[in-house]
Tab-separated table of C-alpha atoms in Angstrom:
chain	number	residue	atom	x	y	z
A	4	MET	CA	113.758	70.288	85.723
A	5	VAL	CA	112.243	73.086	84.065
A	6	GLY	CA	110.759	71.087	81.202
A	7	GLY	CA	109.339	68.930	83.926
A	8	ARG	CA	107.386	71.861	86.013
A	9	ARG	CA	106.045	73.041	82.618
A	10	HIS	CA	104.788	69.714	81.571
A	11	ALA	CA	103.334	69.364	85.376
A	12	VAL	CA	101.573	72.606	84.710
A	13	ARG	CA	100.368	72.081	81.266
A	14	LEU	CA	98.348	69.128	83.087
A	15	VAL	CA	97.123	71.113	85.553
A	16	ALA	CA	95.929	73.704	82.868
A	17	ALA	CA	94.218	71.124	80.962
A	18	LEU	CA	92.653	69.993	83.841
A	19	LEU	CA	91.419	73.268	85.252
A	20	GLY	CA	90.516	75.003	81.857
A	21	ILE	CA	93.812	77.601	82.357
A	22	GLY	CA	95.595	78.758	79.137
A	23	VAL	CA	98.789	76.913	78.918
A	24	VAL	CA	100.741	80.131	78.144
A	25	THR	CA	99.482	81.516	81.470
A	26	ALA	CA	100.215	78.565	83.164
A	27	VAL	CA	103.890	78.403	81.992
A	28	LEU	CA	104.179	82.242	82.957
A	29	VAL	CA	103.015	81.272	86.310
A	30	ALA	CA	105.491	78.638	86.686
A	31	ASP	CA	108.482	80.512	85.213
A	32	ASN	CA	107.980	83.159	88.284
A	33	GLY	CA	108.414	80.792	90.959
A	34	VAL	CA	104.984	79.403	91.677
A	35	ARG	CA	105.081	75.517	91.773
A	36	PRO	CA	102.367	73.661	89.646
A	37	GLY	CA	101.015	72.400	92.957
A	38	SER	CA	100.381	76.243	94.136
A	39	LEU	CA	99.007	77.036	90.958
A	40	ALA	CA	96.209	73.979	91.003
A	41	ALA	CA	95.748	75.178	94.880
A	42	LEU	CA	95.041	78.511	93.792
A	43	VAL	CA	92.765	77.651	90.848
A	44	GLY	CA	91.240	75.188	92.855
A	45	ASP	CA	90.348	77.446	95.791
A	46	PHE	CA	88.535	79.772	93.436
A	47	PRO	CA	85.489	78.251	93.506
A	48	GLU	CA	85.023	78.548	97.217
A	49	LEU	CA	85.436	82.431	96.956
A	50	GLN	CA	83.125	82.595	94.108
A	51	SER	CA	80.297	80.770	95.890
A	52	SER	CA	80.824	83.077	98.786
A	53	VAL	CA	79.923	86.356	97.262
A	54	ASP	CA	76.787	87.263	95.498
A	55	ALA	CA	78.412	88.836	92.578
A	56	SER	CA	79.594	88.154	89.365
A	57	ILE	CA	83.524	88.368	89.827
A	58	GLY	CA	86.629	88.324	88.126
A	59	ILE	CA	90.630	88.592	88.986
A	60	ALA	CA	93.655	89.141	86.458
A	61	LEU	CA	97.205	88.461	87.930
A	62	THR	CA	100.227	88.777	86.727
A	63	PRO	CA	104.246	88.955	87.871
A	64	VAL	CA	105.340	92.620	88.180
A	65	GLY	CA	108.234	92.792	85.682
A	66	GLY	CA	106.716	89.968	83.592
A	67	ARG	CA	105.379	90.254	79.937
A	68	GLY	CA	103.138	87.810	78.925
A	69	ALA	CA	99.160	86.541	79.519
A	70	ALA	CA	97.710	87.035	82.717
A	71	LEU	CA	95.945	84.476	84.986
A	72	GLU	CA	92.242	84.888	84.972
A	73	LEU	CA	89.801	83.732	87.375
A	74	GLY	CA	85.943	84.330	87.342
A	75	GLU	CA	83.380	85.005	84.917
A	76	TRP	CA	83.670	88.588	84.784
A	77	ARG	CA	86.469	89.892	82.242
A	78	SER	CA	85.847	93.571	80.861
A	79	GLY	CA	83.739	96.791	81.118
A	80	PRO	CA	84.117	100.223	81.743
A	81	ALA	CA	87.299	101.452	83.588
A	82	TRP	CA	85.595	104.023	85.618
A	83	SER	CA	88.040	105.729	87.812
A	84	THR	CA	90.943	103.182	87.155
A	85	MET	CA	91.345	104.746	84.096
A	86	LYS	CA	93.089	108.010	86.133
A	87	VAL	CA	96.195	106.226	86.446
A	88	PRO	CA	97.413	106.262	82.853
A	89	LEU	CA	95.684	109.549	82.642
A	90	VAL	CA	97.634	111.077	85.263
A	91	ILE	CA	100.937	109.499	83.849
A	92	ALA	CA	100.153	110.594	80.382
A	93	ALA	CA	99.995	114.326	81.738
A	94	LEU	CA	103.450	114.105	83.444
A	95	ARG	CA	104.804	112.572	80.372
A	96	ASP	CA	103.162	115.580	78.380
A	97	GLU	CA	105.363	117.908	80.857
A	98	ASP	CA	108.847	119.294	79.940
A	99	ARG	CA	109.714	118.999	83.783
A	100	PRO	CA	107.300	116.399	85.324
A	101	VAL	CA	105.757	117.999	88.525
A	102	VAL	CA	102.979	116.414	90.462
A	103	SER	CA	100.255	118.828	90.543
A	104	ASP	CA	97.510	119.502	93.176
A	105	GLU	CA	94.948	118.044	90.499
A	106	MET	CA	97.131	114.838	89.643
A	107	THR	CA	97.109	114.477	93.736
A	108	VAL	CA	93.518	114.548	94.101
A	109	ALA	CA	92.395	112.566	90.636
A	110	ILE	CA	94.145	109.731	92.347
A	111	THR	CA	94.018	109.868	95.952
A	112	GLN	CA	90.412	111.351	96.338
A	113	SER	CA	89.192	109.964	92.813
A	114	ASP	CA	88.014	113.666	92.180
A	115	ASN	CA	86.342	113.614	89.033
A	116	ALA	CA	86.517	117.454	88.283
A	117	ALA	CA	90.358	117.261	88.313
A	118	ALA	CA	90.597	114.508	86.192
A	119	GLU	CA	88.487	116.349	83.763
A	120	ALA	CA	90.791	119.120	83.710
A	121	ILE	CA	94.023	116.777	83.343
A	122	TRP	CA	92.196	115.480	80.497
A	123	ALA	CA	91.636	118.492	78.822
A	124	GLY	CA	95.038	119.613	79.332
A	125	LEU	CA	96.264	117.089	76.866
A	126	GLY	CA	94.442	118.556	74.070
A	127	ASP	CA	91.314	117.725	72.316
A	128	PRO	CA	89.597	114.536	73.045
A	129	PRO	CA	91.200	112.349	70.267
A	130	THR	CA	94.552	113.608	71.144
A	131	ALA	CA	94.117	113.131	75.031
A	132	ALA	CA	92.903	109.975	74.226
A	133	GLY	CA	95.955	109.187	71.991
A	134	LYS	CA	98.186	110.155	74.764
A	135	VAL	CA	96.769	108.003	77.432
A	136	GLU	CA	96.781	105.450	74.761
A	137	ALA	CA	100.473	105.685	74.205
A	138	VAL	CA	100.977	105.067	77.873
A	139	LEU	CA	99.152	101.789	78.031
A	140	SER	CA	100.905	100.721	74.374
A	141	GLU	CA	104.408	101.142	75.704
A	142	THR	CA	103.575	98.347	78.608
A	143	GLY	CA	101.736	95.740	75.872
A	144	ASP	CA	98.288	97.075	76.642
A	145	PRO	CA	96.303	97.222	73.414
A	146	THR	CA	93.563	98.824	75.255
A	147	ARG	CA	91.738	101.609	72.861
A	148	VAL	CA	90.722	105.026	74.739
A	149	GLN	CA	87.250	106.092	74.478
A	150	PHE	CA	87.003	110.012	73.794
A	151	ARG	CA	83.392	110.236	73.003
A	152	ARG	CA	81.010	110.851	75.889
A	153	VAL	CA	79.189	107.798	75.176
A	154	ARG	CA	77.267	108.659	78.384
A	155	PRO	CA	77.134	112.322	78.700
A	156	GLU	CA	76.725	112.403	82.511
A	157	TYR	CA	80.219	110.572	82.917
A	158	SER	CA	83.710	111.348	81.702
A	159	ALA	CA	84.480	109.877	77.941
A	160	PHE	CA	87.994	108.266	79.361
A	161	GLY	CA	86.302	106.403	82.292
A	162	GLN	CA	83.998	104.545	79.681
A	163	THR	CA	87.027	102.945	78.222
A	164	ASP	CA	86.600	99.144	77.874
A	165	TRP	CA	89.439	98.053	79.935
A	166	SER	CA	89.788	94.153	80.574
A	167	LEU	CA	91.376	92.841	83.619
A	168	PRO	CA	94.159	90.922	82.154
A	169	ASP	CA	94.956	94.447	80.165
A	170	GLN	CA	94.638	96.235	83.444
A	171	ALA	CA	97.203	93.451	85.167
A	172	THR	CA	99.599	93.742	81.827
A	173	PHE	CA	99.643	97.533	82.134
A	174	LEU	CA	100.537	97.670	86.125
A	175	ALA	CA	103.207	94.936	85.834
A	176	ALA	CA	105.131	97.036	83.336
A	177	ALA	CA	103.964	100.174	84.884
A	178	ALA	CA	105.441	99.396	87.913
A	179	CYS	CA	109.167	99.140	86.740
A	180	ASP	CA	108.921	102.336	85.303
A	181	HIS	CA	110.859	104.834	87.095
A	182	ARG	CA	109.103	107.485	85.554
A	183	ASP	CA	105.708	106.595	86.992
A	184	ALA	CA	107.096	106.267	90.635
A	185	ALA	CA	105.478	109.414	91.678
A	186	VAL	CA	101.866	108.108	90.493
A	187	PHE	CA	102.476	104.629	92.253
A	188	ALA	CA	103.087	106.872	95.612
A	189	LEU	CA	100.029	108.562	95.090
A	190	MET	CA	98.504	105.401	94.598
A	191	GLY	CA	99.747	104.290	98.320
A	192	ARG	CA	98.051	107.366	99.800
A	193	ILE	CA	94.324	106.583	98.977
A	194	GLU	CA	91.683	108.236	101.001
A	195	PRO	CA	90.431	106.379	104.200
A	196	ASP	CA	86.865	106.349	102.736
A	197	GLN	CA	87.869	104.396	99.389
A	198	ARG	CA	90.279	102.021	101.143
A	199	TRP	CA	88.226	98.810	100.795
A	200	GLY	CA	89.035	95.675	98.766
A	201	LEU	CA	92.938	95.962	97.763
A	202	GLY	CA	93.021	98.846	100.378
A	203	THR	CA	92.588	96.385	103.280
A	204	ILE	CA	96.201	94.811	102.268
A	205	ALA	CA	98.742	96.747	103.844
A	206	GLY	CA	101.503	98.204	101.539
A	207	THR	CA	99.357	97.766	98.541
A	208	PRO	CA	99.255	100.802	96.045
A	209	PHE	CA	96.103	100.587	94.202
A	210	LYS	CA	93.201	102.681	92.811
A	211	GLY	CA	89.427	102.021	92.458
A	212	GLY	CA	86.932	102.879	90.226
A	213	TRP	CA	83.170	102.373	90.198
A	214	GLY	CA	79.723	103.540	88.762
A	215	PRO	CA	76.210	102.562	87.392
A	216	SER	CA	75.301	100.805	84.194
A	217	PRO	CA	72.274	102.431	82.380
A	218	ALA	CA	70.224	99.972	84.143
A	219	HIS	CA	71.527	101.705	87.592
A	220	ARG	CA	73.542	98.375	88.107
A	221	TYR	CA	77.126	99.251	90.019
A	222	LEU	CA	80.345	97.877	88.808
A	223	GLN	CA	83.158	98.111	91.221
A	224	ARG	CA	86.780	97.805	90.162
A	225	GLN	CA	90.457	97.794	91.330
A	226	MET	CA	93.861	97.584	90.337
A	227	GLY	CA	97.045	97.589	92.249
A	228	VAL	CA	100.343	95.856	93.297
A	229	ILE	CA	100.441	93.094	96.048
A	230	THR	CA	104.002	92.397	97.744
A	231	THR	CA	104.128	88.749	98.318
A	232	PRO	CA	107.013	87.265	100.301
A	233	ALA	CA	108.954	86.351	96.979
A	234	GLY	CA	107.994	89.184	94.818
A	235	SER	CA	105.197	91.539	93.605
A	236	SER	CA	102.031	90.656	91.567
A	237	ALA	CA	99.894	93.124	89.460
A	238	VAL	CA	96.186	92.310	90.210
A	239	ALA	CA	92.968	93.669	88.713
A	240	LEU	CA	89.649	92.897	90.408
A	241	ALA	CA	86.042	93.481	89.506
A	242	ALA	CA	82.745	92.798	91.188
A	243	GLU	CA	79.262	93.429	90.028
A	244	PRO	CA	76.720	92.333	92.471
A	245	HIS	CA	73.787	90.714	91.524
A	246	SER	CA	71.878	92.996	93.602
A	247	GLY	CA	73.145	96.004	91.767
A	248	ALA	CA	74.137	97.777	94.786
A	249	SER	CA	77.219	99.952	95.116
A	250	VAL	CA	77.874	98.535	98.915
A	251	ASP	CA	77.750	94.911	97.953
A	252	GLY	CA	80.160	95.192	95.239
A	253	ILE	CA	82.505	96.843	98.297
A	254	SER	CA	81.984	93.843	100.071
A	255	ALA	CA	82.648	91.285	97.327
A	256	LEU	CA	86.013	93.191	96.716
A	257	ASN	CA	86.851	92.897	100.420
A	258	ARG	CA	86.237	89.277	100.265
A	259	ILE	CA	88.326	88.858	97.012
A	260	ALA	CA	91.109	90.846	98.983
A	261	ALA	CA	90.721	88.688	101.957
A	262	TRP	CA	91.252	85.656	99.866
A	263	LEU	CA	94.274	87.031	97.902
A	264	ARG	CA	95.821	87.717	101.175
A	265	ASP	CA	95.160	84.400	102.362
A	266	HIS	CA	96.723	82.789	98.987
A	267	LEU	CA	99.849	85.259	98.918
A	268	VAL	CA	102.575	82.588	98.409
A	269	MET	CA	100.638	81.154	95.648
A	270	LEU	CA	100.201	84.431	93.606
A	271	PRO	CA	102.208	84.879	90.443
A	272	ARG	CA	104.960	87.182	91.421
A	273	GLY	CA	107.973	88.303	89.972
A	274	HIS	CA	110.680	91.564	90.271
A	275	CYS	CA	111.612	94.498	88.185
A	276	PRO	CA	114.584	94.004	85.798
A	277	GLY	CA	118.009	94.950	87.215
């Protein structure tokens, strides 16, 4: 029967323009081809309901492989979402890992000064970038971390070009690493004034990031782990509103989160090994 499921998903993938490997990955994690078709088929309605360029990447927690991608937005500056692997790298760098006050506020409040202090504590910029890259690499994420201040008013690491599928890949593996449990716990304690988008889905650990382009047009990003009735899904979101206004990006993420909540049973999901 597995072969039949794969054949059916390949047909769906061909009709909808979804990569075959991605579609097979979804099918092998408990989502029937019909559910995949419905999920992808419902996306245009979501897209038309927001005045923004949006993107979504989804992959089963515990899975290794290509993420399911929806939307036209795919990659850009990580902004504060990069604080998650940064804090993980800082914990890895300690002989006896302890979550510091700086780590706590860097995640829960997205405190930039705290994150910069953590970055400085990892060594000179190339060394710090290498340590964060090592955290990403062990999850299968090939992202190269920016160590130069390409925009002087912002952190170097926050300007890393981090794609949605790579974010989802990172989260899907990191969520299963016991060493990262403390960081995911912090992601479950985001301050109320930053709990939009994924923060409106109960029980979802997440981290957001946002900032303006050189043309002062805002990008809103989030990544998190959504619990479904049959497992967990690592998800990365982005919205670049046509107005350029941050508030409109927030509204778009809220709409995406509501759509994901309405489609929980269709999301690619998995479990940590063991």
